[in-house]
mmCIF file of C-alpha atoms in Angstrom:
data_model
loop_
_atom_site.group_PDB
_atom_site.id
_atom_site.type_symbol
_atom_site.label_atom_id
_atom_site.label_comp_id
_atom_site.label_asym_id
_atom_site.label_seq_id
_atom_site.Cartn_x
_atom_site.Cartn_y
_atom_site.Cartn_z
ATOM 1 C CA UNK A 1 -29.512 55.489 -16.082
ATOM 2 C CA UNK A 2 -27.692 54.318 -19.552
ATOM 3 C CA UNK A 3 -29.213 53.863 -22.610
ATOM 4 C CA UNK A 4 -28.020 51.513 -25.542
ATOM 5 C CA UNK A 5 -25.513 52.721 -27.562
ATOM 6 C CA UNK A 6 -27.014 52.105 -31.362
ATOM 7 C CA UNK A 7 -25.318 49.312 -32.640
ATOM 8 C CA UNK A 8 -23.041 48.995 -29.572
ATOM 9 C CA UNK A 9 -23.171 45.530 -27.080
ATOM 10 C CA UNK A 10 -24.210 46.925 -23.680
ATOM 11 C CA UNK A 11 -24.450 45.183 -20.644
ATOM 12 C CA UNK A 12 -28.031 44.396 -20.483
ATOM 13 C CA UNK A 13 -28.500 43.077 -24.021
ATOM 14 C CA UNK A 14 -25.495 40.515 -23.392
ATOM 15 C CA UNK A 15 -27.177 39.822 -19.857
ATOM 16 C CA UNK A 16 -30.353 39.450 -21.443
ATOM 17 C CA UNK A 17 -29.097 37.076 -24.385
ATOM 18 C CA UNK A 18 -27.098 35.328 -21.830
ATOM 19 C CA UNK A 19 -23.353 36.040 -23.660
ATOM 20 C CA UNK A 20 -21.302 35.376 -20.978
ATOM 21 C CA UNK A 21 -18.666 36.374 -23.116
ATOM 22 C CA UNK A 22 -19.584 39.609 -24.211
ATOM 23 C CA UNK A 23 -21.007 40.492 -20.671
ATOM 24 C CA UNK A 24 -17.434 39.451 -19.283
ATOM 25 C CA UNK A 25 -15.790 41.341 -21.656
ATOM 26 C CA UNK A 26 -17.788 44.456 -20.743
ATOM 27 C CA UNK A 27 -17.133 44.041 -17.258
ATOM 28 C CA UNK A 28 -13.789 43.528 -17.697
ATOM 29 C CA UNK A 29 -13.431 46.924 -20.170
ATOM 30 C CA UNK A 30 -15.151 49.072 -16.802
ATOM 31 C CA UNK A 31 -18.864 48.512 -17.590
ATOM 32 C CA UNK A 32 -20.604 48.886 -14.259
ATOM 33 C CA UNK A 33 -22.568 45.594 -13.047
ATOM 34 C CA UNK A 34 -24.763 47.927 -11.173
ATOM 35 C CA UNK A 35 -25.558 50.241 -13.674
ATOM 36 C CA UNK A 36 -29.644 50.643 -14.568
ATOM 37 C CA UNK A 37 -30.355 50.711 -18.362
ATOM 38 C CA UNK A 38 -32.281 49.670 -21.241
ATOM 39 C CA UNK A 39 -31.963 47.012 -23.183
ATOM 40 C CA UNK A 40 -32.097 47.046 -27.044
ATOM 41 C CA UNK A 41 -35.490 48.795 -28.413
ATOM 42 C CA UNK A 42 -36.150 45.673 -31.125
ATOM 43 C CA UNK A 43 -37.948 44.104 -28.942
ATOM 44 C CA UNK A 44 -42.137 44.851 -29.175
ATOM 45 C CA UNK A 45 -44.587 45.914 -26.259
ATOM 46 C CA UNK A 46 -45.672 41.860 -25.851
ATOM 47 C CA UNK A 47 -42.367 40.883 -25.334
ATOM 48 C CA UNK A 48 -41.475 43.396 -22.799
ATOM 49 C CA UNK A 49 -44.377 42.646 -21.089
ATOM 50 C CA UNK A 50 -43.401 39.164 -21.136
ATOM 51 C CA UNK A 51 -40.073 39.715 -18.864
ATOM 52 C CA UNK A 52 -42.297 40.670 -15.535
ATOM 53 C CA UNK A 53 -39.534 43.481 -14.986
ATOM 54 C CA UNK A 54 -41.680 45.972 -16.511
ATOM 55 C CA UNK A 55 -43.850 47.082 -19.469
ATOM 56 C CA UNK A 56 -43.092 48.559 -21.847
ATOM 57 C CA UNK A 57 -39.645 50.213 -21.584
ATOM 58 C CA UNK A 58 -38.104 48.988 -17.927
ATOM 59 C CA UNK A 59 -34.644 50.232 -16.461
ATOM 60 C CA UNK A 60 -33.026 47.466 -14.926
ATOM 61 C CA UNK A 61 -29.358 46.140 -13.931
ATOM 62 C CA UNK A 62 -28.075 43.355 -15.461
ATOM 63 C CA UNK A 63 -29.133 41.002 -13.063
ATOM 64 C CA UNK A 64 -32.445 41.759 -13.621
ATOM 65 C CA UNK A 65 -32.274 40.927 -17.418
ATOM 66 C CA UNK A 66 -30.169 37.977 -16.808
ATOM 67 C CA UNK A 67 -32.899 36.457 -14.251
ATOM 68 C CA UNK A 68 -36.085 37.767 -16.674
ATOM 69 C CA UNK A 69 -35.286 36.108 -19.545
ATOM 70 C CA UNK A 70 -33.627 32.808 -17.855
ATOM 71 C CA UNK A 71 -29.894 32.898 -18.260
ATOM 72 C CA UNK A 72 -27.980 30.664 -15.650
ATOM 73 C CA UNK A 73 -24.975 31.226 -16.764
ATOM 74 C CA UNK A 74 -25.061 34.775 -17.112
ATOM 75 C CA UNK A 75 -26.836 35.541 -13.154
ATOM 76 C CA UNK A 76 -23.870 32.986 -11.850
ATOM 77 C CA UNK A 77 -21.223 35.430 -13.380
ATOM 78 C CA UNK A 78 -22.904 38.167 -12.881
ATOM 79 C CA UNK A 79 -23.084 37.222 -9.074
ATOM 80 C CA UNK A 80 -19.763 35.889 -8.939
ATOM 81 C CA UNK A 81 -18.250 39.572 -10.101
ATOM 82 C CA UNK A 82 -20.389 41.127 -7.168
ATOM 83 C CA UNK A 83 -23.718 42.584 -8.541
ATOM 84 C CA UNK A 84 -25.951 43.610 -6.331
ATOM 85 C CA UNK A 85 -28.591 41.405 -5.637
ATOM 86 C CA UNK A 86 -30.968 44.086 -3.590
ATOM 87 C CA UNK A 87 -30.396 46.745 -5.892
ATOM 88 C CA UNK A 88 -34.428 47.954 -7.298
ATOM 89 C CA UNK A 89 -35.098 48.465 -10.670
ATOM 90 C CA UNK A 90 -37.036 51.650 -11.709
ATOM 91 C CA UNK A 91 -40.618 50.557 -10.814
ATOM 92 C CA UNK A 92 -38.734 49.152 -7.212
ATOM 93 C CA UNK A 93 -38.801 44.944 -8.107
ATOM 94 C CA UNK A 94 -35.618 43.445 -6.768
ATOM 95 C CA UNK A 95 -34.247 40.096 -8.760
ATOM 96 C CA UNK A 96 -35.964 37.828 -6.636
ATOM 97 C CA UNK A 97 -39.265 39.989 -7.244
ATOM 98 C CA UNK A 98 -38.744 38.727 -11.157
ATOM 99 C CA UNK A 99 -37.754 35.340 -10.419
ATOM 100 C CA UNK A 100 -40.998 34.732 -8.830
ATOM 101 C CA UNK A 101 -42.805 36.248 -11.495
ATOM 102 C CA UNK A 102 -41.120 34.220 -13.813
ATOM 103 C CA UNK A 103 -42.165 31.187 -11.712
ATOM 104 C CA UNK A 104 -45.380 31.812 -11.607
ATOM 105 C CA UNK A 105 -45.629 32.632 -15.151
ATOM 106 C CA UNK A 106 -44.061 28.886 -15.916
ATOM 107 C CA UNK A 107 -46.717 27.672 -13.590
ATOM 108 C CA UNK A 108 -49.456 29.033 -15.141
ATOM 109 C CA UNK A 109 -48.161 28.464 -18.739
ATOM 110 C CA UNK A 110 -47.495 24.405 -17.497
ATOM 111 C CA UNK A 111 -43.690 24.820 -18.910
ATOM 112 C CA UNK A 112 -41.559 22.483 -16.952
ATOM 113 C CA UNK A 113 -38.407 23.067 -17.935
ATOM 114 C CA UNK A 114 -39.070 27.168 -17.425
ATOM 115 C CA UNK A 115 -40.233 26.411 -13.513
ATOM 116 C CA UNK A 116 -36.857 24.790 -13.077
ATOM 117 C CA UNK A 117 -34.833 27.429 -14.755
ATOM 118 C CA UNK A 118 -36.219 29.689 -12.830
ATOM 119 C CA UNK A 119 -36.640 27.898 -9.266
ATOM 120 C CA UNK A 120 -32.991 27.381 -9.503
ATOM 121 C CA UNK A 121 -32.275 31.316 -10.041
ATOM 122 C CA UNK A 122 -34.102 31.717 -7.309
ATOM 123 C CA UNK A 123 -32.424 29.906 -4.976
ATOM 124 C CA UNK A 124 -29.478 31.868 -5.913
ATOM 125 C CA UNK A 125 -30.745 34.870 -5.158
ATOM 126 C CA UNK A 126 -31.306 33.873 -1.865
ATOM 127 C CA UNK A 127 -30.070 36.675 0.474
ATOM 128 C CA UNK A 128 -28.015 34.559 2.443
ATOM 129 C CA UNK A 129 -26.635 31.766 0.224
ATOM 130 C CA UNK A 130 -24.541 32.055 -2.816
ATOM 131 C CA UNK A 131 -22.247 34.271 -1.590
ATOM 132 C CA UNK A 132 -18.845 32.866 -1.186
ATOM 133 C CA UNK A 133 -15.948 33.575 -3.310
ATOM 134 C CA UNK A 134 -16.647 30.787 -5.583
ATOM 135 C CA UNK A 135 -19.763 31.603 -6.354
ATOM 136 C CA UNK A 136 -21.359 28.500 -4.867
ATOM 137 C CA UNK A 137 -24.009 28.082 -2.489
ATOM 138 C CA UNK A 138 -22.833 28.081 0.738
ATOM 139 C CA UNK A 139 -24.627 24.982 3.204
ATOM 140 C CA UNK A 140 -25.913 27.849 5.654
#
């Protein structure tokens, strides 16, 4: 796996943030979508803990970062340039594993808005749907 680069925008902390630009830029300059890493270390135990990828350091892809923390836009481009969306992180939880998490966290926590975000990731990670060239869901 990759680790960040100090100082340097890697692939997981633009995932993460959800800076579609920066994350297309990076893909676009050879950074592999696939790649496992870590994202930036300025972020305390709690807060790791608080992604349900992991606790407290957790090499992921991307994806994983992008779903974890909530970022629509960022898991529809990241799916749209072809990451994998069976690929394990290190302790073997797939995207939809933290989706779900992340759902049942909102549950629990009564956040609205947060069950939505995340039911709607979800559904885009469905193995079957979201897979066409536009990145849309197909009707199948």
């Amino acid at each position: 796996y990759q680790r960040r680069v100090h100082g340097a925008p890697n692939i997981w902390q633009a995932a993460f943030d959800g800076d579609c630009v920066i994350l297309n830029n990076l893909l676009m300059s050879g950074s592999e979508i696939n790649a496992l890493g870590l994202i930036s270390t300025r972020m305390n135990q709690t807060q790791y803990a608080r992604l349900a990828i992991g606790y407290p350091h957790q090499v992921a892809s991307a994806l994983h970062y992008a779903v974890s923390n909530g970022k629509i836009d960022a898991v529809q481009l990241l799916l749209r340039k072809g990451s994998d969306k069976e690929l394990r992180c290190e302790f073997g939880g797939t995207v939809r594993n933290v989706a779900y998490a992340r759902m049942v966290m909102a549950l629990e926590e009564g956040d609205d808005s947060k069950l939505q975000i995340y039911s709607s990731i979800f559904g885009m990670l469905d193995p079957v749907s979201y897979n066409n060239s536009e990145g849309r869901r197909s009707l199948h």
